[in-house]
CSV table of C-alpha atoms in Angstrom, one decimal:
chain,number,residue,atom,x,y,z
A,28,UNK,CA,-7.7,-34.1,38.3
A,29,UNK,CA,-7.3,-35.7,34.9
A,30,UNK,CA,-10.8,-33.2,33.6
A,31,UNK,CA,-8.4,-30.7,33.9
A,32,UNK,CA,-5.8,-32.7,32.0
A,33,UNK,CA,-7.9,-32.9,28.6
A,34,UNK,CA,-9.5,-29.5,28.6
A,35,UNK,CA,-5.9,-27.8,28.8
A,36,UNK,CA,-4.4,-30.6,26.2
A,37,UNK,CA,-8.1,-29.2,23.5
A,38,UNK,CA,-8.3,-26.0,24.1
A,39,UNK,CA,-4.2,-25.9,22.5
A,40,UNK,CA,-4.8,-28.7,20.5
A,41,UNK,CA,-7.9,-26.2,19.2
A,42,UNK,CA,-5.6,-23.1,19.8
A,43,UNK,CA,-2.4,-24.5,18.4
A,44,UNK,CA,-5.1,-24.9,14.9
A,45,UNK,CA,-6.4,-21.9,14.8
A,46,UNK,CA,-2.9,-20.0,15.2
A,47,UNK,CA,-1.7,-19.0,11.1
A,48,UNK,CA,-4.8,-19.7,9.7
A,49,UNK,CA,-6.1,-16.8,12.6
A,50,UNK,CA,-2.7,-14.5,11.9
A,51,UNK,CA,-3.1,-15.4,8.4
A,52,UNK,CA,-6.5,-13.8,8.4
A,53,UNK,CA,-5.8,-10.7,10.4
A,54,UNK,CA,-3.5,-9.7,7.5
A,55,UNK,CA,-5.1,-9.5,4.7
A,56,UNK,CA,-8.2,-7.7,7.3
A,57,UNK,CA,-5.5,-4.8,7.8
A,58,UNK,CA,-4.7,-4.7,4.2
A,59,UNK,CA,-8.5,-4.5,2.9
A,60,UNK,CA,-9.1,-2.5,5.9
A,61,UNK,CA,-6.3,0.1,4.4
A,62,UNK,CA,-7.1,-0.5,0.6
A,63,UNK,CA,-11.2,0.7,1.5
A,64,UNK,CA,-11.9,4.3,2.0
A,65,UNK,CA,-15.8,4.5,3.8
A,66,UNK,CA,-16.3,6.6,0.4
A,67,UNK,CA,-16.3,4.1,-1.2
A,68,UNK,CA,-18.9,2.1,1.0
A,69,UNK,CA,-21.7,5.1,1.6
A,70,UNK,CA,-21.8,5.4,-2.4
A,71,UNK,CA,-23.0,1.9,-3.2
A,72,UNK,CA,-25.3,1.8,-0.5
A,73,UNK,CA,-27.4,4.9,-1.3
A,74,UNK,CA,-30.3,3.5,-2.6
A,75,UNK,CA,-33.6,1.2,-2.0
A,76,UNK,CA,-32.6,-1.6,-5.7
A,77,UNK,CA,-31.5,-4.9,-5.5
A,78,UNK,CA,-28.5,-3.9,-6.6
A,79,UNK,CA,-27.7,-0.9,-3.6
A,80,UNK,CA,-28.8,-4.7,-1.6
A,81,UNK,CA,-26.5,-6.7,-3.4
A,82,UNK,CA,-22.6,-4.6,-3.3
A,83,UNK,CA,-24.2,-3.7,0.8
A,84,UNK,CA,-23.5,-7.7,1.2
A,85,UNK,CA,-20.4,-8.5,-1.8
A,86,UNK,CA,-19.1,-5.4,-0.4
A,87,UNK,CA,-19.5,-6.3,3.6
A,88,UNK,CA,-18.5,-10.0,3.4
A,89,UNK,CA,-14.7,-10.0,3.7
A,90,UNK,CA,-15.0,-7.0,5.4
A,91,UNK,CA,-13.3,-7.2,9.1
A,92,UNK,CA,-15.8,-6.1,11.1
A,93,UNK,CA,-17.1,-8.4,13.8
A,94,UNK,CA,-20.3,-8.2,15.6
A,95,UNK,CA,-19.6,-5.1,17.5
A,96,UNK,CA,-17.7,-2.9,15.2
A,97,UNK,CA,-20.1,-3.9,12.5
A,98,UNK,CA,-22.9,-1.6,14.9
A,99,UNK,CA,-21.2,1.9,14.6
A,100,UNK,CA,-20.0,1.9,10.9
A,101,UNK,CA,-23.8,0.4,9.7
A,102,UNK,CA,-24.8,3.7,12.3
A,103,UNK,CA,-22.9,5.6,10.8
A,104,UNK,CA,-23.5,4.0,7.2
A,105,UNK,CA,-27.1,4.5,8.1
A,106,UNK,CA,-26.6,8.0,8.7
A,107,UNK,CA,-24.7,9.0,6.2
A,108,UNK,CA,-27.5,8.6,3.2
A,109,UNK,CA,-27.7,4.5,3.3
A,110,UNK,CA,-30.4,3.3,2.7
A,111,UNK,CA,-32.4,0.6,5.3
A,112,UNK,CA,-32.6,-1.8,2.7
A,113,UNK,CA,-28.4,-2.0,2.1
A,114,UNK,CA,-28.1,-0.8,5.8
A,115,UNK,CA,-28.8,-4.2,6.9
A,116,UNK,CA,-27.9,-5.9,3.7
A,117,UNK,CA,-24.3,-5.2,5.6
A,118,UNK,CA,-25.3,-5.2,9.1
A,119,UNK,CA,-26.4,-9.6,8.2
A,120,UNK,CA,-23.3,-9.9,6.4
A,121,UNK,CA,-20.4,-7.9,7.5
A,122,UNK,CA,-20.3,-10.0,11.1
A,123,UNK,CA,-21.0,-13.3,9.6
A,124,UNK,CA,-18.1,-13.7,7.2
A,125,UNK,CA,-14.5,-12.8,6.5
A,126,UNK,CA,-11.1,-13.0,5.5
A,127,UNK,CA,-10.2,-14.2,9.6
A,128,UNK,CA,-12.9,-16.5,9.5
A,129,UNK,CA,-13.1,-17.7,6.7
A,130,UNK,CA,-9.8,-19.5,7.3
A,131,UNK,CA,-10.3,-20.0,9.7
A,132,UNK,CA,-13.2,-21.6,9.3
A,133,UNK,CA,-10.8,-24.1,6.8
A,134,UNK,CA,-8.7,-25.0,9.6
A,135,UNK,CA,-11.2,-26.6,11.6
A,136,UNK,CA,-14.3,-27.1,10.1
A,137,UNK,CA,-12.7,-28.4,6.3
A,138,UNK,CA,-13.3,-26.6,3.3
A,139,UNK,CA,-17.2,-27.0,3.2
A,140,UNK,CA,-17.8,-25.1,6.2
A,141,UNK,CA,-15.2,-22.3,4.3
A,142,UNK,CA,-17.4,-21.6,0.8
A,143,UNK,CA,-20.5,-22.6,3.1
A,144,UNK,CA,-20.0,-19.3,5.1
A,145,UNK,CA,-19.7,-16.8,2.9
A,146,UNK,CA,-22.6,-18.0,-0.2
A,147,UNK,CA,-24.5,-18.4,3.0
A,148,UNK,CA,-23.2,-14.2,4.1
A,149,UNK,CA,-23.9,-13.0,1.5
A,150,UNK,CA,-27.6,-14.7,0.4
A,151,UNK,CA,-29.4,-14.5,3.2
A,152,UNK,CA,-27.9,-11.3,3.5
A,153,UNK,CA,-29.5,-10.2,0.6
A,154,UNK,CA,-33.1,-12.3,1.1
A,155,UNK,CA,-33.1,-9.9,4.3
A,156,UNK,CA,-32.3,-6.3,2.3
A,157,UNK,CA,-35.3,-6.9,0.1
A,158,UNK,CA,-37.3,-8.4,2.8
A,159,UNK,CA,-36.6,-4.2,4.2
A,160,UNK,CA,-37.3,-3.2,1.1
A,161,UNK,CA,-40.5,-4.6,0.5
A,162,UNK,CA,-42.0,-5.0,3.8
A,163,UNK,CA,-40.6,-1.9,5.4
A,164,UNK,CA,-39.5,0.5,3.2
A,165,UNK,CA,-42.9,1.7,1.9
A,166,UNK,CA,-43.4,3.5,5.4
A,167,UNK,CA,-39.5,5.0,4.0
A,168,UNK,CA,-42.2,8.5,3.0
A,169,UNK,CA,-43.9,9.0,6.3
A,170,UNK,CA,-41.2,8.0,8.4
A,171,UNK,CA,-39.3,10.9,6.6
A,172,UNK,CA,-42.4,13.5,6.7
A,173,UNK,CA,-41.6,13.1,10.6
A,174,UNK,CA,-37.7,12.8,11.4
A,175,UNK,CA,-36.7,12.1,15.1
A,176,UNK,CA,-33.4,14.3,16.2
A,177,UNK,CA,-30.5,12.0,16.4
A,178,UNK,CA,-27.9,14.2,18.3
A,179,UNK,CA,-24.5,12.7,19.3
A,180,UNK,CA,-23.8,13.2,22.7
A,181,UNK,CA,-22.1,15.6,23.4
A,182,UNK,CA,-21.0,15.8,27.2
A,183,UNK,CA,-17.9,15.8,28.1
A,184,UNK,CA,-18.0,12.6,29.8
A,185,UNK,CA,-19.9,10.7,27.7
A,186,UNK,CA,-18.4,6.7,26.5
A,187,UNK,CA,-20.0,7.3,23.5
A,188,UNK,CA,-19.7,10.3,20.3
A,189,UNK,CA,-20.9,10.1,17.3
A,190,UNK,CA,-19.5,6.9,15.0
A,191,UNK,CA,-15.5,7.4,13.8
A,192,UNK,CA,-18.0,7.3,9.8
A,193,UNK,CA,-20.2,9.5,10.1
A,194,UNK,CA,-16.7,11.7,10.2
A,195,UNK,CA,-18.7,14.4,13.0
A,196,UNK,CA,-15.4,17.1,13.1
A,197,UNK,CA,-17.2,17.6,16.9
A,198,UNK,CA,-15.9,14.9,18.7
A,199,UNK,CA,-12.5,16.2,18.5
A,200,UNK,CA,-13.8,19.1,21.6
A,201,UNK,CA,-14.7,15.8,23.7
A,202,UNK,CA,-13.1,15.6,26.4
A,203,UNK,CA,-13.3,12.1,27.2
A,204,UNK,CA,-14.9,11.2,24.0
A,205,UNK,CA,-12.9,8.3,22.5
A,206,UNK,CA,-12.7,9.1,19.3
A,207,UNK,CA,-10.6,12.4,19.7
A,208,UNK,CA,-7.4,9.4,21.0
A,209,UNK,CA,-8.9,7.8,18.0
A,210,UNK,CA,-7.9,9.9,15.2
A,211,UNK,CA,-4.8,11.7,16.8
A,212,UNK,CA,-3.0,8.0,16.3
A,213,UNK,CA,-5.3,8.1,12.9
A,214,UNK,CA,-2.9,11.3,11.9
A,215,UNK,CA,0.7,10.2,13.5
A,216,UNK,CA,0.0,6.9,11.8
A,217,UNK,CA,-0.4,8.7,8.8
A,218,UNK,CA,4.5,9.4,8.6
A,219,UNK,CA,4.5,6.0,9.6
A,220,UNK,CA,4.1,3.2,6.0
A,221,UNK,CA,1.6,1.2,4.5
A,222,UNK,CA,2.5,-2.1,6.3
A,223,UNK,CA,2.9,-0.4,9.2
A,224,UNK,CA,-1.3,0.8,9.1
A,225,UNK,CA,-1.2,-2.8,7.9
A,226,UNK,CA,0.4,-4.6,11.1
A,227,UNK,CA,-0.8,-1.4,13.9
A,228,UNK,CA,-4.6,-2.3,12.7
A,229,UNK,CA,-4.6,-6.3,12.2
A,230,UNK,CA,-2.6,-6.9,15.7
A,231,UNK,CA,-4.6,-3.9,18.0
A,232,UNK,CA,-8.3,-2.9,16.7
A,233,UNK,CA,-8.8,-5.6,14.7
A,234,UNK,CA,-7.6,-8.3,17.4
A,235,UNK,CA,-8.5,-6.3,20.3
A,236,UNK,CA,-12.1,-6.7,18.9
A,237,UNK,CA,-12.3,-10.9,18.7
A,238,UNK,CA,-9.7,-11.9,20.9
A,239,UNK,CA,-12.1,-12.2,23.9
A,240,UNK,CA,-15.3,-14.1,22.2
A,241,UNK,CA,-12.6,-15.5,20.7
A,242,UNK,CA,-10.6,-18.0,23.8
A,243,UNK,CA,-14.3,-18.0,25.0
A,244,UNK,CA,-15.1,-19.8,22.3
A,245,UNK,CA,-11.7,-22.1,22.1
A,246,UNK,CA,-12.4,-22.4,25.9
A,247,UNK,CA,-16.2,-23.7,25.4
A,248,UNK,CA,-15.9,-26.4,22.9
A,249,UNK,CA,-13.0,-27.6,24.9
A,250,UNK,CA,-14.9,-28.2,28.2
A,251,UNK,CA,-17.7,-29.0,25.0
A,252,UNK,CA,-15.5,-31.7,23.1
A,253,UNK,CA,-13.8,-32.2,28.0
A,254,UNK,CA,-17.3,-33.0,29.1
A,255,UNK,CA,-20.4,-32.8,26.7
A,256,UNK,CA,-21.6,-37.2,26.2
A,257,UNK,CA,-22.6,-37.0,22.6
A,258,UNK,CA,-26.6,-37.4,23.8
A,259,UNK,CA,-26.9,-34.5,25.0
A,260,UNK,CA,-26.9,-32.6,22.0
A,261,UNK,CA,-28.8,-35.3,20.2
A,262,UNK,CA,-31.8,-36.0,21.3
A,263,UNK,CA,-32.8,-32.4,19.6
A,264,UNK,CA,-32.5,-35.0,16.2
A,265,UNK,CA,-31.2,-33.4,12.9
A,266,UNK,CA,-34.5,-30.9,12.0
A,267,UNK,CA,-36.8,-28.2,12.9
A,268,UNK,CA,-36.3,-28.9,16.6
A,269,UNK,CA,-32.8,-28.9,16.8
A,270,UNK,CA,-31.8,-25.8,14.7
A,271,UNK,CA,-34.2,-23.7,16.1
A,272,UNK,CA,-32.5,-24.3,18.8
A,273,UNK,CA,-28.8,-23.5,17.7
A,274,UNK,CA,-30.9,-20.6,16.7
A,275,UNK,CA,-31.8,-19.7,19.8
A,276,UNK,CA,-29.3,-19.6,21.5
A,277,UNK,CA,-27.0,-17.8,19.3
A,278,UNK,CA,-28.6,-15.0,18.6
A,279,UNK,CA,-28.7,-12.9,22.2
A,280,UNK,CA,-24.7,-14.3,22.4
A,281,UNK,CA,-22.3,-11.9,21.1
A,282,UNK,CA,-19.9,-13.2,19.3
A,283,UNK,CA,-18.0,-12.9,16.0
A,284,UNK,CA,-17.5,-15.6,13.5
A,285,UNK,CA,-14.1,-15.4,13.9
A,286,UNK,CA,-15.2,-16.9,17.3
A,287,UNK,CA,-18.0,-18.9,16.9
A,288,UNK,CA,-16.4,-21.3,14.8
A,289,UNK,CA,-13.7,-22.8,17.6
A,290,UNK,CA,-17.2,-23.6,19.1
A,291,UNK,CA,-18.8,-25.2,15.7
A,292,UNK,CA,-16.6,-27.4,16.7
A,293,UNK,CA,-17.5,-28.5,19.9
A,294,UNK,CA,-20.9,-28.9,17.9
A,295,UNK,CA,-20.0,-30.9,15.5
A,296,UNK,CA,-17.6,-33.3,18.2
A,297,UNK,CA,-21.0,-33.5,19.6
A,298,UNK,CA,-23.3,-35.3,17.4
A,299,UNK,CA,-25.6,-32.1,16.1
A,300,UNK,CA,-25.8,-32.3,12.1
A,301,UNK,CA,-23.4,-30.2,10.3
A,302,UNK,CA,-27.3,-28.1,8.9
A,303,UNK,CA,-27.5,-27.6,12.4
A,304,UNK,CA,-24.1,-26.2,13.6
A,305,UNK,CA,-23.8,-23.6,10.1
A,306,UNK,CA,-27.3,-22.3,12.1
A,307,UNK,CA,-24.8,-21.6,15.0
A,308,UNK,CA,-22.3,-20.3,12.7
A,309,UNK,CA,-24.7,-18.1,10.5
A,310,UNK,CA,-27.5,-16.4,13.4
A,311,UNK,CA,-24.9,-16.2,16.1
A,312,UNK,CA,-22.5,-13.9,14.3
A,313,UNK,CA,-25.3,-12.0,12.8
A,314,UNK,CA,-27.4,-11.6,15.6
A,315,UNK,CA,-26.8,-9.6,19.6
A,316,UNK,CA,-28.9,-7.4,22.0
A,317,UNK,CA,-26.3,-5.0,21.2
A,318,UNK,CA,-27.1,-5.1,16.9
A,319,UNK,CA,-31.2,-5.4,17.8
A,320,UNK,CA,-31.8,-2.3,20.5
A,321,UNK,CA,-30.0,-0.9,18.1
A,322,UNK,CA,-32.0,-1.0,14.3
A,323,UNK,CA,-35.4,-0.5,16.9
A,324,UNK,CA,-34.2,2.7,17.4
A,325,UNK,CA,-32.3,3.6,14.1
A,326,UNK,CA,-34.6,2.2,12.0
A,327,UNK,CA,-37.9,0.9,13.6
A,328,UNK,CA,-40.1,-2.5,15.9
A,329,UNK,CA,-41.1,-3.6,12.0
A,330,UNK,CA,-36.9,-3.5,10.7
A,331,UNK,CA,-36.2,-5.2,13.7
A,332,UNK,CA,-39.3,-8.5,13.4
A,333,UNK,CA,-37.8,-8.6,9.6
A,334,UNK,CA,-34.3,-8.2,10.5
A,335,UNK,CA,-35.2,-10.9,13.0
A,336,UNK,CA,-37.2,-13.5,10.9
A,337,UNK,CA,-34.8,-12.7,8.1
A,338,UNK,CA,-31.9,-14.2,9.5
A,339,UNK,CA,-34.2,-17.2,11.4
A,340,UNK,CA,-35.6,-18.3,8.0
A,341,UNK,CA,-32.3,-18.0,6.4
A,342,UNK,CA,-30.4,-19.7,8.6
A,343,UNK,CA,-32.8,-22.5,8.7
A,344,UNK,CA,-32.6,-22.6,5.0
A,345,UNK,CA,-29.1,-22.8,4.4
A,346,UNK,CA,-29.3,-25.9,7.4
A,347,UNK,CA,-31.8,-28.6,5.6
A,348,UNK,CA,-29.5,-27.3,1.8
A,349,UNK,CA,-25.9,-28.3,3.6
A,350,UNK,CA,-28.0,-31.9,5.3
A,351,UNK,CA,-29.4,-32.5,1.9
A,352,UNK,CA,-25.8,-32.1,-0.2
A,353,UNK,CA,-23.6,-33.5,2.5
A,354,UNK,CA,-26.4,-36.2,2.1
A,355,UNK,CA,-26.4,-36.6,-1.3
A,356,UNK,CA,-23.8,-35.5,-2.3
A,357,UNK,CA,-21.0,-37.8,0.2
A,358,UNK,CA,-18.9,-34.3,1.7
A,359,UNK,CA,-18.9,-35.7,5.4
A,360,UNK,CA,-14.9,-36.0,3.7
A,361,UNK,CA,-15.4,-32.0,3.6
A,362,UNK,CA,-16.3,-31.6,7.3
A,363,UNK,CA,-13.5,-31.6,10.0
A,364,UNK,CA,-14.4,-33.7,12.9
A,365,UNK,CA,-12.3,-33.6,16.1
A,366,UNK,CA,-10.3,-36.3,14.7
A,367,UNK,CA,-9.1,-34.4,12.1
A,368,UNK,CA,-6.9,-32.3,14.5
A,369,UNK,CA,-3.2,-33.8,15.5
A,370,UNK,CA,-3.3,-34.6,11.2
A,371,UNK,CA,0.2,-32.7,10.0
A,372,UNK,CA,4.1,-33.9,10.3
A,373,UNK,CA,6.4,-32.9,12.1
A,374,UNK,CA,7.5,-29.7,9.2
A,375,UNK,CA,4.2,-28.2,10.0
A,376,UNK,CA,3.1,-28.7,13.3
A,377,UNK,CA,7.3,-26.4,14.3
A,378,UNK,CA,4.4,-24.3,12.2
A,379,UNK,CA,1.2,-24.1,13.9
A,380,UNK,CA,3.6,-24.1,17.0
A,381,UNK,CA,5.1,-20.4,16.2
A,382,UNK,CA,2.8,-19.6,14.8
A,383,UNK,CA,0.6,-19.9,17.9
A,384,UNK,CA,3.7,-18.8,20.2
A,385,UNK,CA,2.9,-15.8,18.2
A,386,UNK,CA,-0.6,-15.2,18.2
A,387,UNK,CA,-0.2,-15.9,22.1
A,388,UNK,CA,2.0,-13.2,22.4
A,389,UNK,CA,0.2,-10.5,20.4
A,390,UNK,CA,-2.9,-11.4,22.7
A,391,UNK,CA,-1.0,-10.4,26.2
A,392,UNK,CA,0.6,-7.8,24.8
A,393,UNK,CA,-2.7,-6.4,23.4
A,394,UNK,CA,-3.9,-7.6,27.1
A,395,UNK,CA,-1.1,-4.9,29.2
A,396,UNK,CA,-2.1,-2.2,26.9
A,397,UNK,CA,-6.3,-2.9,27.5
A,398,UNK,CA,-4.7,-2.6,30.7
A,399,UNK,CA,-2.1,0.1,31.1
A,400,UNK,CA,-4.7,2.6,28.6
A,401,UNK,CA,-7.8,1.1,31.1
A,402,UNK,CA,-6.6,3.1,34.2
A,403,UNK,CA,-5.1,6.4,31.8
A,404,UNK,CA,-8.7,6.2,30.5
A,405,UNK,CA,-9.7,6.2,34.4
A,406,UNK,CA,-7.3,8.9,35.6
A,407,UNK,CA,-8.7,11.4,32.9
A,408,UNK,CA,-12.5,10.5,32.8
A,409,UNK,CA,-12.2,11.4,36.5
A,410,UNK,CA,-9.9,13.8,36.1
A,411,UNK,CA,-12.5,15.8,34.2
A,412,UNK,CA,-15.0,14.9,35.1
A,413,UNK,CA,-14.6,17.0,39.1
């Protein structure tokens, strides 16, 4: 029973520590969602030049898209004319970091990770894009001579429609398509104020994209802090083997940059080196089974292999670099450990508590709405398919 109580305490401590920064990140992400039009993204990612690859990485880094949300966005960009290399660059940088994950990284891991994560995301994305450009896109001409027809599902009960970012009008004609209801909501929201749109998106769609894995990440981090002995993970050392283990753990996981942060706290508390933890923070959000399947289908096996090689090699390279700089320049004080979690004054603690209540309330509200919507969609789906 004491272990369960300790688990709950560790979970609550991590939740409270991340709550105000996650709310701030969601707010900023909502503002960016309203200010960055899709046409702007498409305009700057159409070629395979170094400039286009770099723009894709820089544009994607702060966008409020997680590892699940980036898939339809990248697919839409690709089908709208973006090059393979720019699409891969966007696919790597966007889920690896974001305004919400940077703020949560600062809260839970310290300023060093808050600086290193976005830098690593942009650089690794450019590196991945260049790898695809030099080793895959020379076959682009041959592929264009043998195009593969990609037709969006049009059946009444299809669970997938053409990505919203491609702006296909056919989505409106689907009986049970999820896209039609979303577009209806979007048109209705235009009558509201910009502030209402920002708050609605931040506390709705964006929070919905990350909430499940965020809670799972917090729970696993609390479990690691509670039950995993320090020598269990440190037995791999802080070299190549440890980093490969962290990469292999992170690659198949369906986890976003924000949700991976509390897991990283648990890994640090268990004794892993900062570099090995950074490998997980890069490889985990950047890759998952769904993303790999989409890349293989849309851009081929060669591009998929280059994508995986780039993510793994870049994450390990940054891991070694971080370990070197931390030891050489004594930067360990810029990394938070478990002992730093409760170092707040009484006034600040009240703010953290209020933010915790607000975030928990938003999550509970989202869960209730999701349950009601699921029941409604199930009834509508059954009626449509009869």
